[in-house]
Tab-separated table of C-alpha atoms and ligand atoms in Angstrom:
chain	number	residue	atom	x	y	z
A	1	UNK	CA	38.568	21.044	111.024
A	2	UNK	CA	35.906	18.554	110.069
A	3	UNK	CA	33.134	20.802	111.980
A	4	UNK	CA	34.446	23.393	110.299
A	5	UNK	CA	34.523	22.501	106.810
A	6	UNK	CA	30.741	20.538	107.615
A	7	UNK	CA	30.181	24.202	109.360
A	8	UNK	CA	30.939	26.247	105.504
A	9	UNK	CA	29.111	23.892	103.517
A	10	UNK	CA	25.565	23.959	105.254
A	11	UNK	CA	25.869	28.061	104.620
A	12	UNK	CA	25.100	28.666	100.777
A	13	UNK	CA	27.092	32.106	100.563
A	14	UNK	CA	30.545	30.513	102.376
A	15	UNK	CA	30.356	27.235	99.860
A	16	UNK	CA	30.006	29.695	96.661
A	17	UNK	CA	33.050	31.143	98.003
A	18	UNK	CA	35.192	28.804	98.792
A	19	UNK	CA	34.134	27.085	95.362
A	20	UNK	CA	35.205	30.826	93.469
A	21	UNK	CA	38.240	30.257	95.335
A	22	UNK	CA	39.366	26.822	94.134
A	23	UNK	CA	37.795	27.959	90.535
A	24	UNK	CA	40.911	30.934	90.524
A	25	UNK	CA	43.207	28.322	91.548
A	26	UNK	CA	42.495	25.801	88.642
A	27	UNK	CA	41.701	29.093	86.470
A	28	UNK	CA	45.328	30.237	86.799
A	29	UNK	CA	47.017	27.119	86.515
A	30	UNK	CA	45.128	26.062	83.439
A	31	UNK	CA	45.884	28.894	81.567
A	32	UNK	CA	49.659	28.144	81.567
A	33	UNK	CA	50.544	30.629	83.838
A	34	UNK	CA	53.260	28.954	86.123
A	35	UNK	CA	52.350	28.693	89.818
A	36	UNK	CA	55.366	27.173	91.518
A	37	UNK	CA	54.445	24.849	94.529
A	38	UNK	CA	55.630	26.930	96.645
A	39	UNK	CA	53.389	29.966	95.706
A	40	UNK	CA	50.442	27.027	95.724
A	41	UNK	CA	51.026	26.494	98.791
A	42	UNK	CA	51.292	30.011	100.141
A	43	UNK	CA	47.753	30.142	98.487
A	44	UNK	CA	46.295	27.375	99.839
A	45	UNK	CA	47.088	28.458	103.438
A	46	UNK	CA	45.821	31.741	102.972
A	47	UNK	CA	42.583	30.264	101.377
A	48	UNK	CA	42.338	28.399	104.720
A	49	UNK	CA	43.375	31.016	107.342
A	50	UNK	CA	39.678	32.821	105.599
A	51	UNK	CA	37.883	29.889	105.734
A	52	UNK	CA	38.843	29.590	109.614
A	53	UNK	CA	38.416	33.388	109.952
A	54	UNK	CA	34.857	32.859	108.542
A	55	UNK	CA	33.795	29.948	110.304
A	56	UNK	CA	34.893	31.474	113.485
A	57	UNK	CA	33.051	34.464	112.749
A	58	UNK	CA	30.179	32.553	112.005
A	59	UNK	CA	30.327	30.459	115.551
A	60	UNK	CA	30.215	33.976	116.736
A	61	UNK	CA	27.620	35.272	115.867
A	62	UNK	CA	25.649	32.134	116.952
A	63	UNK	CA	26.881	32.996	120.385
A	64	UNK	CA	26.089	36.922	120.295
A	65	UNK	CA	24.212	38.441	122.717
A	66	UNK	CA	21.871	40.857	122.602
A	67	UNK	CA	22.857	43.923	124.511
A	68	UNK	CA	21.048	45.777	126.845
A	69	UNK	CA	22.489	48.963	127.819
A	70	UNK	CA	20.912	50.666	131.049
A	71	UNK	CA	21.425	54.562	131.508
A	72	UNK	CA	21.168	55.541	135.040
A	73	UNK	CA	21.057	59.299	135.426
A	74	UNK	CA	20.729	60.581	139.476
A	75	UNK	CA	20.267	64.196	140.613
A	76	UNK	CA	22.945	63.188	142.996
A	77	UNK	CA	25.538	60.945	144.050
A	78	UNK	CA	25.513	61.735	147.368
A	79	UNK	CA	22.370	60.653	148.460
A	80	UNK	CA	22.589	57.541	150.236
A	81	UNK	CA	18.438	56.460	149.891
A	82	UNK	CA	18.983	56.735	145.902
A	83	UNK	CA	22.875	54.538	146.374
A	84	UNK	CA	21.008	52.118	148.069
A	85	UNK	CA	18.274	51.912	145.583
A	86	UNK	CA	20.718	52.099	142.392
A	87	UNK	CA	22.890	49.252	144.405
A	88	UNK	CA	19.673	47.337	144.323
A	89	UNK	CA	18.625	48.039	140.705
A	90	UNK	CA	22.319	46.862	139.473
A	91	UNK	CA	21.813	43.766	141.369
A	92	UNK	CA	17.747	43.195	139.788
A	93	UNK	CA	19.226	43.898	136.450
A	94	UNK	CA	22.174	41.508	136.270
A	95	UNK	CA	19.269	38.638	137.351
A	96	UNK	CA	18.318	38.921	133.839
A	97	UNK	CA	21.694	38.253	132.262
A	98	UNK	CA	21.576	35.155	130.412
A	99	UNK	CA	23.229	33.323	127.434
A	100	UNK	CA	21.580	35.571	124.899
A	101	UNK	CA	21.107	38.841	126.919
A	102	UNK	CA	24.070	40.754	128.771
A	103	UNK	CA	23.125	43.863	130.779
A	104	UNK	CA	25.503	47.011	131.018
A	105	UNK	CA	24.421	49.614	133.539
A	106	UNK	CA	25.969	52.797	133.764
A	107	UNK	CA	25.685	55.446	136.371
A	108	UNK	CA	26.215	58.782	136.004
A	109	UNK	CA	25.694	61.983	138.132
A	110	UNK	CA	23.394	65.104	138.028
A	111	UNK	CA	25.276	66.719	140.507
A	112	UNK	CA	22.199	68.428	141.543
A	113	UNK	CA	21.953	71.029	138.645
A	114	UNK	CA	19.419	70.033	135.839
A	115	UNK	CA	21.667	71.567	133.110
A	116	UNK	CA	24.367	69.437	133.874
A	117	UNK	CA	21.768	66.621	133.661
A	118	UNK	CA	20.674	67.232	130.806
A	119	UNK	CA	24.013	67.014	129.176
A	120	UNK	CA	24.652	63.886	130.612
A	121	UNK	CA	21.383	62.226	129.814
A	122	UNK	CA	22.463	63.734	125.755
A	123	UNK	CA	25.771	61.655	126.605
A	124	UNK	CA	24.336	58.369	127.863
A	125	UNK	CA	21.992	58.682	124.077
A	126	UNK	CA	25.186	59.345	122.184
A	127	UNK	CA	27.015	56.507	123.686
A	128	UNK	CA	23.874	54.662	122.258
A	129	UNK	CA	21.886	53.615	125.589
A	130	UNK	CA	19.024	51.556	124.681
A	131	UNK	CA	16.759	52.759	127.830
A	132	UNK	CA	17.196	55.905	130.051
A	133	UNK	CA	16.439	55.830	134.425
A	134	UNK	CA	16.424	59.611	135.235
A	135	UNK	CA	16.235	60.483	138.812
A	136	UNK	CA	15.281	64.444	138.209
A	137	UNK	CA	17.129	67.271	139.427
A	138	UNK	CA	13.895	69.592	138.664
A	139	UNK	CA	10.896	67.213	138.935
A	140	UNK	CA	9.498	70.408	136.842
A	141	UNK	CA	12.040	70.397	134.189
A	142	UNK	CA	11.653	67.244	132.320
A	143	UNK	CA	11.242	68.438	129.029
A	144	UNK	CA	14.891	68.734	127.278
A	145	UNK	CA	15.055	65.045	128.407
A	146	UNK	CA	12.271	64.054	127.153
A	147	UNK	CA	12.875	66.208	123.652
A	148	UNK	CA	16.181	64.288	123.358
A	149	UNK	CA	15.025	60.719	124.400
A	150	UNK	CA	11.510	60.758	121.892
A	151	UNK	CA	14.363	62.206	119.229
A	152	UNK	CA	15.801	58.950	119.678
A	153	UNK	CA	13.182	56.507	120.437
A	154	UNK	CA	14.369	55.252	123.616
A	155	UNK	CA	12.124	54.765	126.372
A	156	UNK	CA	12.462	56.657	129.862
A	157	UNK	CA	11.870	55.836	133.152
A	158	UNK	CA	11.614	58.511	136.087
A	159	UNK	CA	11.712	57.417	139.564
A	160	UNK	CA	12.030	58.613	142.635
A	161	UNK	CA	11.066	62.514	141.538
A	162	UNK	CA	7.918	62.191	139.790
A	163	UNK	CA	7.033	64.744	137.095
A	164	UNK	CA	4.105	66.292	136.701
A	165	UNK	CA	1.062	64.506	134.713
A	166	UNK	CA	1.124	66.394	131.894
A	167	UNK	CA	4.847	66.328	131.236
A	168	UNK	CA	4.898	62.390	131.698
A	169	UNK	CA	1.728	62.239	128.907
A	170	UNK	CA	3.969	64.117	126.474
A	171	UNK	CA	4.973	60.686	125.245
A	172	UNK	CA	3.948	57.338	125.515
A	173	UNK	CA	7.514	55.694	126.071
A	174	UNK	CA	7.553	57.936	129.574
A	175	UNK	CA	7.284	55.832	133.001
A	176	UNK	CA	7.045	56.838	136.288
A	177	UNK	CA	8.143	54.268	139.694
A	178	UNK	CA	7.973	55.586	142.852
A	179	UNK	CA	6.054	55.999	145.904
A	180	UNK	CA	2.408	57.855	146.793
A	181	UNK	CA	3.822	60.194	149.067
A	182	UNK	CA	0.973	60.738	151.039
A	183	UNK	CA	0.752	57.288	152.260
A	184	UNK	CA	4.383	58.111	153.911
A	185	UNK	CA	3.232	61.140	156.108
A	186	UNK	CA	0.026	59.500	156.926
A	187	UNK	CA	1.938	56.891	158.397
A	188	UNK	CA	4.744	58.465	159.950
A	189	UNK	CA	2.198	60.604	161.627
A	190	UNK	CA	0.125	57.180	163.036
A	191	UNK	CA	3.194	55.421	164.258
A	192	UNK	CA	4.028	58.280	166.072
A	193	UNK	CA	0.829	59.173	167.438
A	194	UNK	CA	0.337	55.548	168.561
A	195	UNK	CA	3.662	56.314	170.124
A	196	UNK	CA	3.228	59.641	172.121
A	197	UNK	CA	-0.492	58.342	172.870
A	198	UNK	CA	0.645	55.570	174.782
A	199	UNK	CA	3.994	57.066	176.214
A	200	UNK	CA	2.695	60.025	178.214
A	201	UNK	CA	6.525	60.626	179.588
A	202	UNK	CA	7.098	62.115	175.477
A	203	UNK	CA	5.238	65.159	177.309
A	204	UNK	CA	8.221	66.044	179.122
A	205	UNK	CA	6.834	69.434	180.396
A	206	UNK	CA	3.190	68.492	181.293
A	207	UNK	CA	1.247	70.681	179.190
A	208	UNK	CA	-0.691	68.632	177.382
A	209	UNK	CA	1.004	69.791	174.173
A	210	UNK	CA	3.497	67.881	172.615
A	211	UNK	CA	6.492	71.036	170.927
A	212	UNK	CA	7.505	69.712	167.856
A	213	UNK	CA	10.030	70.448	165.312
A	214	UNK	CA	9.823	69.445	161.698
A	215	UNK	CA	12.494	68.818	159.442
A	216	UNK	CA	11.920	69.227	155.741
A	217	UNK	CA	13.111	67.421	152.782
A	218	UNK	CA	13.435	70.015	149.719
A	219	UNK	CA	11.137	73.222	148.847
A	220	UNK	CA	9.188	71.653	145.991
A	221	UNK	CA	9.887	68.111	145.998
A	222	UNK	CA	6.679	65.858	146.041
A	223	UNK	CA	7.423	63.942	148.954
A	224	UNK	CA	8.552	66.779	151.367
A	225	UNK	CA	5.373	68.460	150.584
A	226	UNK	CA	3.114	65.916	151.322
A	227	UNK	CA	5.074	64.090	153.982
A	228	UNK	CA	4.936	67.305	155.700
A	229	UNK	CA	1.242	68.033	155.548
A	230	UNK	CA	-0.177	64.605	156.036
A	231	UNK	CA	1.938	63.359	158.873
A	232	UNK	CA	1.170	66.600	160.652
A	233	UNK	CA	-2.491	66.739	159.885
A	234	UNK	CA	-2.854	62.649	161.031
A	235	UNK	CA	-1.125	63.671	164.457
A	236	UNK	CA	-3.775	66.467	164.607
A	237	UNK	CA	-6.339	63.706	163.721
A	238	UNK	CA	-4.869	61.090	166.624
A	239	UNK	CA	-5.658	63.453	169.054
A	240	UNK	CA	-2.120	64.461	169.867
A	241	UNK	CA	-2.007	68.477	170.798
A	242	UNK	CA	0.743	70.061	169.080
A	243	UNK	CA	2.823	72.922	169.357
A	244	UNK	CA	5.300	73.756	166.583
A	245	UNK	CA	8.604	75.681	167.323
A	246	UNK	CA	10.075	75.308	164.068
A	247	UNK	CA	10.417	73.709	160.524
A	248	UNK	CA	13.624	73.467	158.536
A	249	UNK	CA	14.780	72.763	155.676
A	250	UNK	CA	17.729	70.647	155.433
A	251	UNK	CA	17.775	69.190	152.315
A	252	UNK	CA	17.334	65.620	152.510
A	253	UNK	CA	20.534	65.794	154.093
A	254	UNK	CA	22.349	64.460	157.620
A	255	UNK	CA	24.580	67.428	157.701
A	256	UNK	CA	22.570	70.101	157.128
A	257	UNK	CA	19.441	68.633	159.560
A	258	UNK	CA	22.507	68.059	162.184
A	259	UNK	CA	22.988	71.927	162.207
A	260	UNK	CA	19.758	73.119	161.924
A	261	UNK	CA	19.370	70.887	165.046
A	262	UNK	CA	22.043	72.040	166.889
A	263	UNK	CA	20.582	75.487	166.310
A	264	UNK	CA	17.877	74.390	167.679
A	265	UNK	CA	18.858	72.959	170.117
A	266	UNK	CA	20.783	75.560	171.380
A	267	UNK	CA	17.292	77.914	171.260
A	268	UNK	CA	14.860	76.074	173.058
A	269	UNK	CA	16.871	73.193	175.358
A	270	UNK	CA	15.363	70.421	176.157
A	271	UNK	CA	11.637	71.623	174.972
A	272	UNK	CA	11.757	69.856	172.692
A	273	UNK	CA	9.661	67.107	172.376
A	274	UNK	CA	8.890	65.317	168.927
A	275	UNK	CA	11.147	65.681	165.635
A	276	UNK	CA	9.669	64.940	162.665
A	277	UNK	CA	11.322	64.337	159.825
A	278	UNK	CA	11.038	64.071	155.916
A	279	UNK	CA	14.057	61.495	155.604
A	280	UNK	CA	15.836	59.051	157.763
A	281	UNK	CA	18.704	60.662	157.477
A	282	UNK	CA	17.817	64.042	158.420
A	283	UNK	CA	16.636	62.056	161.566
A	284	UNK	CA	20.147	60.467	162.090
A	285	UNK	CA	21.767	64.514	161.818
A	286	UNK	CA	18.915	65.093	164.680
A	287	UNK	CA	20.359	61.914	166.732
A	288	UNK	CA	23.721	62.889	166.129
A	289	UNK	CA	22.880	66.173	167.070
A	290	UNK	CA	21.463	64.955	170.309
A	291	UNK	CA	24.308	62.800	171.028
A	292	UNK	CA	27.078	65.298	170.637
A	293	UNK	CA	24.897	67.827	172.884
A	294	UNK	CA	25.378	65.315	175.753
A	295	UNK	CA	22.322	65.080	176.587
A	296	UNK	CA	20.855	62.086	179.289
A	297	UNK	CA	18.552	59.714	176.867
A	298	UNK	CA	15.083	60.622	178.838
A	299	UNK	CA	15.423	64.603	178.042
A	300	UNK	CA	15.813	63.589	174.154
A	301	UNK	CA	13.219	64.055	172.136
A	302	UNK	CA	11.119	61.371	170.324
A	303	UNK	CA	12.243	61.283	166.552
A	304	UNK	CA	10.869	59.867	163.774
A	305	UNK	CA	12.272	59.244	159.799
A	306	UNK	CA	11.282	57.672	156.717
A	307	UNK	CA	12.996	55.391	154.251
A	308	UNK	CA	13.991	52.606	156.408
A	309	UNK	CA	17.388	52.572	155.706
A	310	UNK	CA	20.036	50.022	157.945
A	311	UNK	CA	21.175	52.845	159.660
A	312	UNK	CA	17.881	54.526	161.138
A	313	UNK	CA	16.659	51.182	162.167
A	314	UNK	CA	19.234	50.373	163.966
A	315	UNK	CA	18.863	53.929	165.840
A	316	UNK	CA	14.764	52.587	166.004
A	317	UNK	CA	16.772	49.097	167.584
A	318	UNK	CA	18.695	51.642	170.322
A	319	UNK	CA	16.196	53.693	171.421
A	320	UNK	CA	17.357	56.365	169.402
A	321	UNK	CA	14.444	56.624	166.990
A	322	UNK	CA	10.586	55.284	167.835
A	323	UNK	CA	9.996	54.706	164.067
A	324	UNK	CA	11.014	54.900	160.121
A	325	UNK	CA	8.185	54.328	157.334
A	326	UNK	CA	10.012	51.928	154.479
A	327	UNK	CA	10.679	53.271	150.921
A	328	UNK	CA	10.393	50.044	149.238
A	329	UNK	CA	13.686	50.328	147.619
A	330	UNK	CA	14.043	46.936	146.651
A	331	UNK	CA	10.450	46.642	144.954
A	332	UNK	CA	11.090	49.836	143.300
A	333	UNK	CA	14.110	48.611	141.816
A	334	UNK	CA	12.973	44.893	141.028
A	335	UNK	CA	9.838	47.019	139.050
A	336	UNK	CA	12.406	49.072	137.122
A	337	UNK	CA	14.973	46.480	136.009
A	338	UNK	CA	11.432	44.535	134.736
A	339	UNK	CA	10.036	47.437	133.128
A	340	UNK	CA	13.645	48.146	130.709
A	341	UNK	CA	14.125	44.423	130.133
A	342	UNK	CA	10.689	44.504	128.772
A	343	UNK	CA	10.421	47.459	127.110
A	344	UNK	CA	13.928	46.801	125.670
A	345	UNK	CA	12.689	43.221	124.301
A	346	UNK	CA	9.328	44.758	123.257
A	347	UNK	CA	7.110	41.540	123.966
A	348	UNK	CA	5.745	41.352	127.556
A	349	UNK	CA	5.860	44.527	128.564
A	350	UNK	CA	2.261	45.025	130.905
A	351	UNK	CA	1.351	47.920	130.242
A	352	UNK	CA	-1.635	47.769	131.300
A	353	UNK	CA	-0.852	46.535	135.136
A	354	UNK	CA	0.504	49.995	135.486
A	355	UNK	CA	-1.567	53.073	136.736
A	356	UNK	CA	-2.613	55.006	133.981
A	357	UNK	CA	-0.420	52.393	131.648
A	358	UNK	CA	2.712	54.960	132.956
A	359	UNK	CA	2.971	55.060	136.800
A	360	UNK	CA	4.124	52.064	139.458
A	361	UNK	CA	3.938	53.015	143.366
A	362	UNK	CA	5.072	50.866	145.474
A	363	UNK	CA	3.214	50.502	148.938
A	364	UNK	CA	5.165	51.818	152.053
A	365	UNK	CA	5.421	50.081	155.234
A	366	UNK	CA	5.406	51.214	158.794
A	367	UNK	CA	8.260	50.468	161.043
A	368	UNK	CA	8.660	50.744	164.855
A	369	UNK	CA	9.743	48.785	168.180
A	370	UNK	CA	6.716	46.614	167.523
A	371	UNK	CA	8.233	45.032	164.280
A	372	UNK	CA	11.755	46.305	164.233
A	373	UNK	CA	13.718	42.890	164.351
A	374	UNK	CA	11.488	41.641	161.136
A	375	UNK	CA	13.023	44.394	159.470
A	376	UNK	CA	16.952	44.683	160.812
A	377	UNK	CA	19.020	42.982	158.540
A	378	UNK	CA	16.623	41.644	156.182
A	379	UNK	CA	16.546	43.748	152.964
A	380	UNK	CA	15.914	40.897	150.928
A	381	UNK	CA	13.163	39.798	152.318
A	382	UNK	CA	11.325	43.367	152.812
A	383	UNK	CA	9.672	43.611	149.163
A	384	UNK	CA	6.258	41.916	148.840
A	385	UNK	CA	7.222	39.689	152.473
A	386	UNK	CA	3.155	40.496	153.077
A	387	UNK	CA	5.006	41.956	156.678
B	1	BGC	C1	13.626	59.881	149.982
B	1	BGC	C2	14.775	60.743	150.427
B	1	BGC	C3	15.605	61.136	149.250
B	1	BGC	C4	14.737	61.823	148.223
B	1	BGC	C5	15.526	62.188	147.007
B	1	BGC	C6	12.841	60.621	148.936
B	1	BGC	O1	11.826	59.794	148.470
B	1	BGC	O2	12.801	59.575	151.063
B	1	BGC	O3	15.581	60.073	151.346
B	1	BGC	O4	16.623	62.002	149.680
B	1	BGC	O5	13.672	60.991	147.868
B	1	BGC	O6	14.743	62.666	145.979
């Protein structure tokens, strides 16, 4: 009670009160007008009950937080190299938590139709997020979001889909983490060129040509497009002879790349040998695929993903894929939980360490029998490790 009383009188507008108060009290009295006790009384605990109301309010606010309220916004939730990068961003962002921030994060869902993504994004402003993460539906179709989000001053980060320059300079409060695509299929196509170049049994048929099937991520989408190109072209430039029997889209997707497979499989038998793939799991549909047609290990094909995610390197671990490239996940996310605490407290944010002041790409990273047990198992340690 002592704190409390101490508490009113070092604030200037809660003493003026609480003097008012006792002023009314003597006020009525003097002027004759009977009080009984009993109504003094009454009074005098109601006069405290606001005094405690007000100090406690006051200790509250002391021990407010600021709030920082994250709105996640995916194409889809059903894709599980985006889960495990949104898993990783929840964890980055709850790091900052302290006594004077708290973090909310919400995640919503696309559902793979930019309309509906649109509406939610309008949602997540309305419910008063302070920063927006939009994974694109349409990497093309950015401006509605962006329309709505300048409207209301909050920042936006894309990831993952990258929109095209000109959309991303529309406004300065527009970010862009992800990956340089290009680095992926010039990769994937050197691990697996080392691969087939020192493994002459991959040429199962002797021709000198390695048959090869491609699968393919999504028509438009940055990363198919150039994963596709460059990881052929680098094979090309490793000296590996190719001969391509088919490419297919399946969508990023396990199920659709494990039918497309079986198709295929069913069409040209065990010629096949090399799949190439946009994803890791469109890989894992092709080793399912392979392990549901029976098939004795040697007359698989060699098979190779991208993402590096727990599930593809432990195939790389079996003997059931030669290689993954990494999608820094885990860097991408520790960059985007940075970039909204910072742009939400306005003081540090470094602009200027970003590409163009807008873009961060993180650096991909080769993996294969050579390095797989660095890798296995050790998500934490994969951002930055320098492996
Ligand atoms: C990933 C895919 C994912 C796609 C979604 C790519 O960068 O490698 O696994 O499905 O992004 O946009």
């Amino acid at each position: 009670i002592i704190c409390c009383i101490k508490k009113i009188f070092s604030e200037k507008r809660y003493s003026i009160f609480f003097i008012r108060m006792i002023e009314n009290l003597h006020m009525v009295s003097q002027k004759g007008m009977e009080i009984s006790m009993k109504q003094y009384q009454i009074r005098s605990i109601l006069i405290g009950c606001m005094l405690l109301c007000l100090t406690g309010c006051t200790a509250n606010s002391e021990k407010k937080r600021d709030v920082l309220r994250v709105g996640v916004v995916l194409y889809t939730q059903d894709d599980p190299f985006i889960n495990a990068l949104t898993d990783c961003l929840k964890e980055d962002l709850a790091e900052y938590e302290s006594d004077s921030l708290k973090v909310i994060m919400t995640v919503r869902d696309g559902k793979n139709d930019q309309k509906i993504q649109n509406e939610v994004v309008k949602e997540m402003l309305d419910a008063g997020c302070e920063i927006l993460a939009v994974d694109l539906v349409d990497r093309t179709e950015p401006s509605n979001i962006i329309k709505m989000a300048k409207k209301e001053n909050i920042p936006v980060i894309f990831f993952n889909r990258e929109p095209v320059r000109e959309d991303l300079m529309q406004w300065d409060k527009l970010y862009y983490v992800g990956c340089d695509a290009e680095q992926s299929g010039i990769m994937q196509g050197e691990i697996a060129a080392e691969y087939i170049n020192s493994h002459s049994e991959v040429d199962k048929n002797k021709d000198g040509k390695i048959q090869y099937v491609l699968l393919e991520g999504e028509a438009g989408h940055q990363d198919a497009i150039s994963r596709t190109e460059y990881s052929v072209k680098t094979l090309m430039k490793n000296d590996v002879m190719l001969e391509k029997l088919s490419y297919q889209l399946a969508d990023w997707n396990r199920g659709q790349a494990e039918n497309r497979m079986n198709r295929l499989i069913s069409q040209y038998g065990k010629k096949i040998e090399l799949v190439m793939s946009n994803n890791d799991e469109m890989a894992l549909g092709a080793v399912e695929a392979y392990r549901k047609a029976g098939y004795a290990r040697e007359d698989w094909p060699v098979i190779f993903g991208i993402d590096g995610l727990e599930e593809a390197l432990e195939a790389v671990k079996a003997g059931e894929m030669q290689g993954s490239i990494l999608n820094d996940r885990v860097d991408q996310a520790k960059e985007m939980a940075k970039m909204a605490v910072e742009l939400f407290e306005g003081e540090d944010f470094e602009q200027e360490s970003l590409k163009e002041g807008r873009y961060y790409f993180s650096e991909y990273q080769k993996v294969d029998g050579s390095n797989i047990d660095e890798y296995l198992n050790a998500e934490e340690t994969i951002s930055h490790s320098g492996m």
